[in-house]
Amino acid sequence: MAVSIKSQREIELMREAGRILCITHQELEKAIRPGMTTMEVDRIGEEIIRSYGCTPSFKNYEGYPASICVSVNDEVVHGIPNANHILRDGDIVSLDAGVIYKGYHSDAARTVAVGEISEAAQRLIDVTRQSFYEGIRYAKPGYHIRDIGKAIQKYVESHGYSVVRDLVGHGIGNHLHEDPEIPNFTTLKRGVKLQPGMTLAIEPMVNEGTQDVWWMDDDWTVVTADGLLSAHYENTVLITEGEPELLSLPEDLKDV
């Protein structure tokens, strides 16, 4: 397995891609409201990305027909935007998006509330987000890929939820998906030893009930097997000499 170590120039390009993606997510979260369609969400997201002179990573990627993956409630990932799918008060919606800036990708996902949501739904979103932060405590030189997934799984299961096993994170750079795969759970093998300059898309997908998922007939949309809620949180992460840098969540935009 060849895991690429990014040059300073490549990191700068990915940093800019991540910044634009962060702004896109922030604007989408502000725009989300009951009554809008998932197709509208996609249109707004694509317009924002292109307004910065960038290209959506997902548009036509392996045939995916949209720019933003919009996954509602029991949809785990890769929900296809639809003009007939109307967001309703109390829904949760996972937004997964990517940006290409001068040939380099950034990839990030957020699960957001539509109107007023239940305490149970909010708790799932919060635990999913925090599981990412538990995982990146080990996104440092000297640790292995397995250490990240082990921490994510331990935290998720301590709160009574399950981690999806059929989908994993990945390396990222001038390709959307690169080596290594990054499971959100413990594996037998330690996986790659982390080194400065690696760029990883770490993305726990957490289910309220069973870990089992199904693919819908469109061959893209993944749903929970039991119909319960799912949440998703992802950032593009740079391994540094010290603490990891979140390329898709720059420090100066965290509180914007």
Coordinates of C-alpha atoms in Angstrom, one line a residue, residues 162 164 207-213 224-226 228:
S162 CA -23.2 1.2 16.7
V164 CA -21.2 1.1 10.4
N207 CA -26.3 4.2 13.8
E208 CA -28.9 4.5 16.5
G209 CA -29.6 0.8 16.3
T210 CA -28.0 -2.0 14.4
Q211 CA -24.7 -1.6 12.5
D212 CA -26.2 -3.3 9.5
V213 CA -27.0 -1.3 6.4
T224 CA -30.0 1.5 8.2
A225 CA -31.3 -2.1 8.1
D226 CA -33.7 -1.4 11.0
L228 CA -33.5 3.9 12.9

